[in-house]
Structures are given as C-alpha cells and as structure tokens.
XYZ file of C-alpha atoms in Angstrom:
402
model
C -59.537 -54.549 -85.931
C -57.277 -56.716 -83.110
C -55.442 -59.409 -85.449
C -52.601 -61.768 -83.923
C -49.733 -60.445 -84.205
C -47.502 -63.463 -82.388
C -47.230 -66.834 -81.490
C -45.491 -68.686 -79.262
C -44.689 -72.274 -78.303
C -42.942 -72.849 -74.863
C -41.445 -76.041 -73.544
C -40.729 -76.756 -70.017
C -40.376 -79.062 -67.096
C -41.188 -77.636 -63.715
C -41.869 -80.687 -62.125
C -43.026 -81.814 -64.669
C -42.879 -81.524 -68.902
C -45.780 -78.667 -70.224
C -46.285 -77.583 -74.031
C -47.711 -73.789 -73.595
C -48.942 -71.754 -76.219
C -49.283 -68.262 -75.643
C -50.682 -66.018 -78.723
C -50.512 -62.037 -78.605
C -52.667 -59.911 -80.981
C -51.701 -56.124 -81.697
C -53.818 -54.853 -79.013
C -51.546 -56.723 -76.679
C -53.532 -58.991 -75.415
C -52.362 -62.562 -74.569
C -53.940 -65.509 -74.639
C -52.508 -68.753 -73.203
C -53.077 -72.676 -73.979
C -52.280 -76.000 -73.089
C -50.755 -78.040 -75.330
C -49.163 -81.099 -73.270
C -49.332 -84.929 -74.550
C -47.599 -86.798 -72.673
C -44.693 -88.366 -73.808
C -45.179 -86.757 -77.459
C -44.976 -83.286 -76.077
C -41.933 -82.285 -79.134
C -44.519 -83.740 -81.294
C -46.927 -81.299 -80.726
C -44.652 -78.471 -80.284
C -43.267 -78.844 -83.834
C -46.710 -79.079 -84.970
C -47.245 -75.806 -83.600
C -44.598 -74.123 -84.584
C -44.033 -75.633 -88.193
C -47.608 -75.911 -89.129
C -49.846 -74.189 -87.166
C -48.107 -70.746 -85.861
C -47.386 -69.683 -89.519
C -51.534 -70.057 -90.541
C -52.032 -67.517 -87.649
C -50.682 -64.537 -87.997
C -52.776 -61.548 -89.440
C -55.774 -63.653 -88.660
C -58.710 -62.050 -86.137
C -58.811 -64.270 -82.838
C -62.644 -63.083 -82.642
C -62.939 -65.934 -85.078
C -62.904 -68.459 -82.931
C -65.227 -71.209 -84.281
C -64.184 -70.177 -88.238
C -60.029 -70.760 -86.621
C -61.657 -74.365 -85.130
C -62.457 -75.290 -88.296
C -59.911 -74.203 -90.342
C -56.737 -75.729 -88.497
C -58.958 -78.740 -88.369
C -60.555 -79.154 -91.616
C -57.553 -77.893 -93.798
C -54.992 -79.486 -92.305
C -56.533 -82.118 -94.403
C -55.052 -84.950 -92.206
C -58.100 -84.761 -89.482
C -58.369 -86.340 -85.816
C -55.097 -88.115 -83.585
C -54.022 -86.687 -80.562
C -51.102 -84.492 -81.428
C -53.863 -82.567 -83.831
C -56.201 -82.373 -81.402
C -53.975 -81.461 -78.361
C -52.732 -78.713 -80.864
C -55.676 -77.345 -81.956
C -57.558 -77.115 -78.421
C -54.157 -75.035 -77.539
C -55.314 -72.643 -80.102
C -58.644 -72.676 -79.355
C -57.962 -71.928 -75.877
C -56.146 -69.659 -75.894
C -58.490 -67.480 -78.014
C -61.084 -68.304 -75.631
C -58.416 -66.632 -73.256
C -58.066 -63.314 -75.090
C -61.880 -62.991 -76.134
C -62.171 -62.753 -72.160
C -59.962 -60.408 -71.239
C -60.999 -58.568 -74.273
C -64.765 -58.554 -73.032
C -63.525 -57.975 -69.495
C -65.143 -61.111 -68.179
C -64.208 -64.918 -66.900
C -64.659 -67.229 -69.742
C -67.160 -69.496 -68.041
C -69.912 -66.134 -68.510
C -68.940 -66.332 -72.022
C -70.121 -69.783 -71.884
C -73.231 -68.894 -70.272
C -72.684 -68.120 -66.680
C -72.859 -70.560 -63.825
C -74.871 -74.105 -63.607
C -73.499 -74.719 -60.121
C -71.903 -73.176 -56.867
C -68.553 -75.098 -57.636
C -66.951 -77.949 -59.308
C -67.032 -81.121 -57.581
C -63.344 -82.810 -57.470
C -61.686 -85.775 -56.447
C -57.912 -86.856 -55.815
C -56.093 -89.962 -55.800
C -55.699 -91.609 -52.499
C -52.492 -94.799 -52.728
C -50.798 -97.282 -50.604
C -47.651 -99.922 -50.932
C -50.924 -101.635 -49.076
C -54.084 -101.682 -47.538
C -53.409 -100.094 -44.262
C -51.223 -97.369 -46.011
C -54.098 -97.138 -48.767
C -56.847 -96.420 -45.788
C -54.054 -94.110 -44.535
C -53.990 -91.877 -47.129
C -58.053 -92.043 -48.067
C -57.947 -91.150 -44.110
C -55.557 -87.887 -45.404
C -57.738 -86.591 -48.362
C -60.797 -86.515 -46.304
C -59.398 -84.568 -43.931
C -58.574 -81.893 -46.317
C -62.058 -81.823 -47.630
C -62.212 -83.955 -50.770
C -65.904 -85.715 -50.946
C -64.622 -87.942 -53.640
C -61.522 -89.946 -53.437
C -60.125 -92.248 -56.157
C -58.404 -95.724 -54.464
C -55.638 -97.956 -55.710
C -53.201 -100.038 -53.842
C -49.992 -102.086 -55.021
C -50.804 -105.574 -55.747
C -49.531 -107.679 -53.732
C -46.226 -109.753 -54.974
C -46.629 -107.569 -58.550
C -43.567 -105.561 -58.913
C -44.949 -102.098 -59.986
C -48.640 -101.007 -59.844
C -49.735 -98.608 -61.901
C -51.367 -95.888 -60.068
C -49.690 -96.189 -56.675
C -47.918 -92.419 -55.884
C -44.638 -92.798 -54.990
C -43.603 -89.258 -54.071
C -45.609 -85.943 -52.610
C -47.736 -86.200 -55.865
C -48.925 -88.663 -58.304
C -46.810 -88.881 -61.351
C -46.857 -91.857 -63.246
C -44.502 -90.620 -66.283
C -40.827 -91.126 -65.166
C -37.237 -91.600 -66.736
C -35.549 -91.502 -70.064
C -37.392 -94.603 -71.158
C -40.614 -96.342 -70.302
C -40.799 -98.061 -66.681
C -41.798 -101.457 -67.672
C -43.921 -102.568 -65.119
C -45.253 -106.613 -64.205
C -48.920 -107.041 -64.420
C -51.207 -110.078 -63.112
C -54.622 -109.864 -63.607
C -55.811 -112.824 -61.698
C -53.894 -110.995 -58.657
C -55.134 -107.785 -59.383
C -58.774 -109.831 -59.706
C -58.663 -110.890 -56.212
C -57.091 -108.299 -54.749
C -58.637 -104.841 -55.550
C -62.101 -105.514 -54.347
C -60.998 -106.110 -51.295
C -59.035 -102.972 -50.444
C -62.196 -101.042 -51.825
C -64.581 -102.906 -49.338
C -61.895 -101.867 -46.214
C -62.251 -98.288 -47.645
C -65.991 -98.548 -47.242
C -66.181 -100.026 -43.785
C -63.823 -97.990 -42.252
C -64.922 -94.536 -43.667
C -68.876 -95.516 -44.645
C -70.795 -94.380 -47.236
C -70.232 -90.489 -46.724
C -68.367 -89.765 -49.555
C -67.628 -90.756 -53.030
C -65.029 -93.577 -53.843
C -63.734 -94.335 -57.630
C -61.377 -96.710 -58.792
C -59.742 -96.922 -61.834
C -58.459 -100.106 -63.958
C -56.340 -98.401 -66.247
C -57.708 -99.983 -69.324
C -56.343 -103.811 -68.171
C -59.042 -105.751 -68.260
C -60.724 -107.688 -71.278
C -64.281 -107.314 -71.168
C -65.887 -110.346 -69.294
C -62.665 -109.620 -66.508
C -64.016 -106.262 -66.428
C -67.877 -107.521 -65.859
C -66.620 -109.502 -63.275
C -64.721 -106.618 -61.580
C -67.933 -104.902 -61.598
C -69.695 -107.122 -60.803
C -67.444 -107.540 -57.374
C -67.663 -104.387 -56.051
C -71.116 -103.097 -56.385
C -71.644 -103.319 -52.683
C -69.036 -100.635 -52.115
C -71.408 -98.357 -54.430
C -68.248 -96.838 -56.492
C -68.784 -93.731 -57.800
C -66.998 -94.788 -61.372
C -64.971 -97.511 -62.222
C -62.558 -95.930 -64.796
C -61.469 -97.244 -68.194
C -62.255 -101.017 -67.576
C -60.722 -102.148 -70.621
C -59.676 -100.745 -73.900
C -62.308 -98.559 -75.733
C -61.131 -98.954 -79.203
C -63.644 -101.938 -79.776
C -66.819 -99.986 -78.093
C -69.046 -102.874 -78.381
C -67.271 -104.350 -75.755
C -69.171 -101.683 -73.127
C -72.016 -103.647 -73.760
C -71.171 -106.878 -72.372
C -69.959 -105.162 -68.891
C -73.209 -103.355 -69.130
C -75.113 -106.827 -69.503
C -73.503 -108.001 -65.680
C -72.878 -105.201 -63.545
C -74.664 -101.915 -62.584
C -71.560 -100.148 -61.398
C -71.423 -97.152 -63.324
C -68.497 -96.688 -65.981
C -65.822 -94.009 -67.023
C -63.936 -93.630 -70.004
C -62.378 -91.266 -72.496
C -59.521 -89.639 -71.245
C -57.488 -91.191 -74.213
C -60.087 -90.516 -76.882
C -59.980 -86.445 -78.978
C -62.675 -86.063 -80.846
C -66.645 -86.455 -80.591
C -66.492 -89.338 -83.387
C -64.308 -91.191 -80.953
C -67.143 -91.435 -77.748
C -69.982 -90.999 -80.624
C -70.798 -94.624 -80.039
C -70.438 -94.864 -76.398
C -72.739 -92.022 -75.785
C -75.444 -92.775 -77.949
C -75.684 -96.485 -77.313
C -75.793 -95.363 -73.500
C -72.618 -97.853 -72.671
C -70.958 -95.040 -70.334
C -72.305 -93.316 -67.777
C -69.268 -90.518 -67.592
C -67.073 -89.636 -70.684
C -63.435 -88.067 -69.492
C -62.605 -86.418 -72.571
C -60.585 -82.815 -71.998
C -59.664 -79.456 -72.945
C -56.318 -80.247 -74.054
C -56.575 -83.852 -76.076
C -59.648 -83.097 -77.100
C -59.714 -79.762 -79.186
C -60.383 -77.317 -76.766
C -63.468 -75.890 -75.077
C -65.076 -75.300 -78.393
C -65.243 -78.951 -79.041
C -65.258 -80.441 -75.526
C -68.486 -78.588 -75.595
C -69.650 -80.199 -78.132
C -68.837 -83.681 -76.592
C -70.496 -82.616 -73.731
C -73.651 -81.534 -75.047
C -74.330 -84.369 -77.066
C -73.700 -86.355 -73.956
C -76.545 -84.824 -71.906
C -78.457 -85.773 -75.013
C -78.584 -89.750 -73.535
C -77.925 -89.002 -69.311
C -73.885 -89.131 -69.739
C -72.184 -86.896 -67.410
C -69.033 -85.405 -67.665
C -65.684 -86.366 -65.485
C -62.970 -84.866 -67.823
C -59.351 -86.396 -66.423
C -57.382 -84.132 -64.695
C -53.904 -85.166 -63.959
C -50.504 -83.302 -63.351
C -49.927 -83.623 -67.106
C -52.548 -81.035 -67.547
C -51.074 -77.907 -67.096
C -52.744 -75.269 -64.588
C -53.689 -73.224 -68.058
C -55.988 -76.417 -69.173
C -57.296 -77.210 -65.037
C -58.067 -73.248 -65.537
C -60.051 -73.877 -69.047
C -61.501 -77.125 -67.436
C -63.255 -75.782 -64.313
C -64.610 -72.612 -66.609
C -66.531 -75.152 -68.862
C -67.475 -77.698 -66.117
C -69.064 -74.953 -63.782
C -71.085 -74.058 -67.044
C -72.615 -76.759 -68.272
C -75.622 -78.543 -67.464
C -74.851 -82.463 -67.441
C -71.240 -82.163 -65.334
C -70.068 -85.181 -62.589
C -67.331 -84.554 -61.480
C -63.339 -82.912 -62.709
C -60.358 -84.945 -61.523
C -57.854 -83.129 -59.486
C -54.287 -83.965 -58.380
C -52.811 -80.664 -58.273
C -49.348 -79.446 -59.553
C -45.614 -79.335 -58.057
C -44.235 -76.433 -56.552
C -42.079 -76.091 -59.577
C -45.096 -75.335 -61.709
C -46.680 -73.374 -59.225
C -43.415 -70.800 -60.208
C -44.054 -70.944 -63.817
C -47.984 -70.411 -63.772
C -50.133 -68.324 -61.671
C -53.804 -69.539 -61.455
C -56.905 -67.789 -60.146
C -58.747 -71.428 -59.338
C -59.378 -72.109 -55.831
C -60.115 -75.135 -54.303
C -62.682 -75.557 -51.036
C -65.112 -77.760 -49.470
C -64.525 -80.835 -51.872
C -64.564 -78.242 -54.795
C -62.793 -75.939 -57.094
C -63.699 -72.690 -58.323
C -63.271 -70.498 -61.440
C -61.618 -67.322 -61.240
C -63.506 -64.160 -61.682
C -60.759 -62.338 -63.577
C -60.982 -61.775 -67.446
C -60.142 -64.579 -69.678
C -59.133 -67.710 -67.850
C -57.228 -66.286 -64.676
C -53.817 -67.857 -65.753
C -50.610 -65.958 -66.151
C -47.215 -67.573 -67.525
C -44.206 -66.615 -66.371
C -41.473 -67.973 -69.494
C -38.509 -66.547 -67.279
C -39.085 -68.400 -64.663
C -40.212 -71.509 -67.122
C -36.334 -70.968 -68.319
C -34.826 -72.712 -64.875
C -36.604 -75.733 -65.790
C -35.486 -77.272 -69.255
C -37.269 -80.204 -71.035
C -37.023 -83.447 -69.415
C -37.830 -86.471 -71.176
C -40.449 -88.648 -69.341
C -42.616 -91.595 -70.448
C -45.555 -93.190 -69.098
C -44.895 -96.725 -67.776
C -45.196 -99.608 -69.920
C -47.112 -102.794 -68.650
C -45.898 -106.244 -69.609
C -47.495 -109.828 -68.347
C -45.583 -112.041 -66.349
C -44.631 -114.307 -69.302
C -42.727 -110.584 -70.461
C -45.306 -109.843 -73.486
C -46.474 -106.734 -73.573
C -50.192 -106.045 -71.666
C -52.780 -105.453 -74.316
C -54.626 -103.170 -72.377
C-alpha cells in the first residue's frame, strides 16, 4: 500500500509571495497544494513544517476525508485562517495524487462536469472615470462577460482596488501602505462611475463592484440602494461580516444582490449567512477555507437556500489553488461565477498549469490530478519578499473599522 513518504513546504516570490506544499508517497507520486495567506504566509509555513509535516509521514493519502479530520480535529485548537489555509494545502494536494493515481482530472472524481466552463470575471481600474471605462473597454475585448469596476476616489489619496501596474496587486512593501479613506466621497462617487460603465457598454455583460468591507450597514443599504439601476451582478463585501445580522438590514433596502466570504474558513463562519438567506454568493476558497473537501461542503449546504458560489480568486492564490478552484466549480451544481486576475510572468516560470481560459471562461485540465506542475528550481531565483496588504485609516488618521 502507497503511504507518504515526504513532505515539503516551499516559499517563494515570483511576482509575488506563494506557500506550496508538495507531498510525495513511495509510489512517487506528487501531489501539490496551496498554502498562501497573505501577509502571514511564514505563519503557515511553520505550521506546516513544525506541526503538520511530522503527523504525515507513513500515513495512506487514500485517506483523504479520515487526514481532514484528523489535522483538524486533533490539532485540538480548531478553525483561524493559518489552520485552515494549512489544512486545505493538505487536503489538496491529496486530492492531487488520488488523481493521478486514478489516471483522471480531479473534477471526475468529484462527479464529472455540471457545465461547459467556468464563468470568470477580472478587475477593470482607473486613476478615473474615463481611464476606468478605458480599461472595462480592454477586458471586453479580450472576452471577459463579467468585469469587476473600481475607480480612485477623487481627492482620496490611495484607493483600494485601483491596479497600479500590468496586474492587480494590492499587497506591497515591507510594511502596510496606509491608505486615506472617505466614505461620504466614496458615497457619492462610486455610483456614478458604475452608471457611465452601463451607458457606455449597455447591459451585455456582467458588472460587479466591490466595497472592500468599508461600509457600516445602513451606508451599505444606501450604496445598494444607489445602484440598482446599473443591475450589478454582486456588490462584494459591503461591510464587515463578523456581526452577520447586519446582512439583514441591507437586505431590508436594496435588492442588489450581495457577496461575501472571501475572509471567512470554515462552514460555521457563513453558517448564518446561508441559512438566514442574507447572501446571495458566498466567496469562500480552496486555500483559506480547508480545501476542496470542505469548500464542498460550504458549497453544498449553500445550494440548500439558492446561494451560489463566487469563490475569490486573486493573484495571492497560487495557480495550484486557481487549478483546484475551477475543478470544483465546473462540478458542482449551485456555481456563479470564479474570480480571475491571472498571475505574473514570474509565476508563470515557477508553475505550469493545464487551465485555459476562453470565451469569458476557464477550463479544467484533462490531465490526472489537478494539471499543475512546480518547478522549486526555478522557484529558487525568486526568494521571499515581505508584502502586506494596505492598511486603511480615516481622514482624522484612526484606523478604518472596516
């Protein structure tokens, strides 16, 4: 019987900082996982190799629900990101080497095909509104159907999710940009960019907009409220999800549809949300959120009460968790949409990926396993960086409570 025999935690910045797991039974076959949190990424590396690695060895990666719930039930301490993100690397990449080891793509593992392709969207930005419509203008033409929209506030120093190079990459520098933030502005602003999106390119595609958790929740009714004319696809995170009830009140003004969950791990965390119906999309993923053994389970019990899924999908995902992603969304029955912004050319040297991406969509590869390969030579020409996310503060200097 095929036990693991090795396991290995690599850390790397090729354009970016990824944690990667890769675990090798004595067969020889490897399995790969994600295991990147952003701006904790040693974290979770030391609680691989300290913790985790040493629990692994001997056992059979067949097991992998009975491996789900032992690193998560006896670590004793349960839940938090840096356990989940380590876990679902696990879990991952034993979904990776059960695969290859059956000699098919994981997504017929998971039950085959739901759908033709995955439905994406990217993140169109602009300094301002005819650089915004610009860029919209851009991602069209290469064949996205859904487009997220932000622009720079006007007179605000830093916006948070404005691109400022080739690709979107909010985390940046040795320490935390500390960014200005005016909601009032922001208010008054943002619906109005969204509403030149929609008269200059129409109704043929779909537009999302996210508020990056800002908002308190009668700002974020409001919002909604705003832009329901423009018929957004999402708006995303309107304000902080810890106190859940707080969905309900938006829900009580506006019938723009809401997305959240990209900051959540576990199914307890979005229990309430789905149940109670107060999202219509939950953005949990692969790598925060356990893996595809329990991102499935999030999933299923959100098709239980009409939630769809729209798992986030940015360039702190490495092309090992996009792979996992698009395997489980093209699978189940109750997916929206996956986010996609792609990956530097750095990366691109470190992994090879079988996922393809046409006609608004991307698509799984056929090889065994996942499709990914990763190449740690290469990964040695790009040592750790560290980056942070930016920081918002008010313009009295406290920090933003979002």
């Amino acid at each position: 019987m095929s036990k693991i025999e090795r396991v290995e935690v690599f850390v790397a910045s090729p354009g970016r900082t990824f944690v990667t797991l890769r675990i090798t039974t004595t067969d020889g076959v490897t399995g790969l996982g994600d295991a990147t949190l952003n701006g904790r990424e040693l974290a979770v590396a030391s609680y691989l190799r300290d913790h985790v690695a040493p629990l692994l060895t001997g056992r059979d990666p067949a097991r992998i629900e009975d491996l789900w719930q032992y690193l998560y039930k006896g670590a004793y301490w349960r839940r938090g990101p840096v356990t989940m993100t380590a876990i679902a690397a696990v879990d991952t990449a034993l979904w990776d080497i059960k695969g290859k080891t059956a000699g098919l793509p994981v997504y017929q593992l998971l039950g085959g095909r739901s759908r033709d392709g995955v439905l994406v969207y990217s993140h169109a930005s602009g300094t301002d509104v005819p650089s915004l419509l610009d860029d919209v203008e851009r991602y069209l033409e290469l064949g996205y159907k859904a487009v997220r929209a932000q622009a720079a506030v006007p007179d605000v120093g830093g916006t948070y999710g404005v691109r400022k190079g080739k690709l979107y990459e909010p985390a940046a520098g040795e320490l935390p940009d500390e960014q200005p933030w005016d909601t009032e502005a922001y208010l008054g602003f943002a619906p109005t960019y969204l509403e030149a999106v929609r008269e200059r390119f129409g109704f043929g595609f779909h537009l999302l907009h996210d508020v990056h958790h800002r908002l308190t929740p009668i700002e974020a009714a409001r919002f909604g409220k705003s832009v329901e004319a423009c018929r957004l696809f999402w708006m995303e995170d309107p304000t902080p999800a810890e106190n859940q009830e707080a969905f309900r009140l938006i829900r009580q003004h506006t019938t723009t549809p809401i997305a959240v969950g990209e900051v959540f791990n576990s199914i307890w965390d979005v229990q309430h949300l789905i149940t109670e119906q107060l999202i219509d999309y939950v953005r949990t993923t692969v790598v925060h959120a356990g893996g595809i053994t329990h991102l499935r389970r999030i999933f299923d019990l959100a098709a239980l009460y009409h939630v769809r899924t729209g798992s986030h999908g940015a360039t702190d995902l490495s092309p090992v968790s996009m792979a996992a992603a698009v395997h489980l969304d093209i699978a189940v029955p109750n997916f929206g949409i996956q986010e996609h912004m792609g990956h530097p050319d750095e990366a691109r040297e470190v992994f090879r990926t079988g996922v393809t991406f046409a006609d608004g969509m991307l698509h799984p590869s056929d090889e065994p396993g996942l499709g990914v390969e990763y190449d740690a030579k290469a990964a040695e020409r790009f040592p750790y960086q560290r980056r942070y996310l930016p920081v918002a503060r008010r313009l009295d200097g406290s920090v933003h409570d979002w």
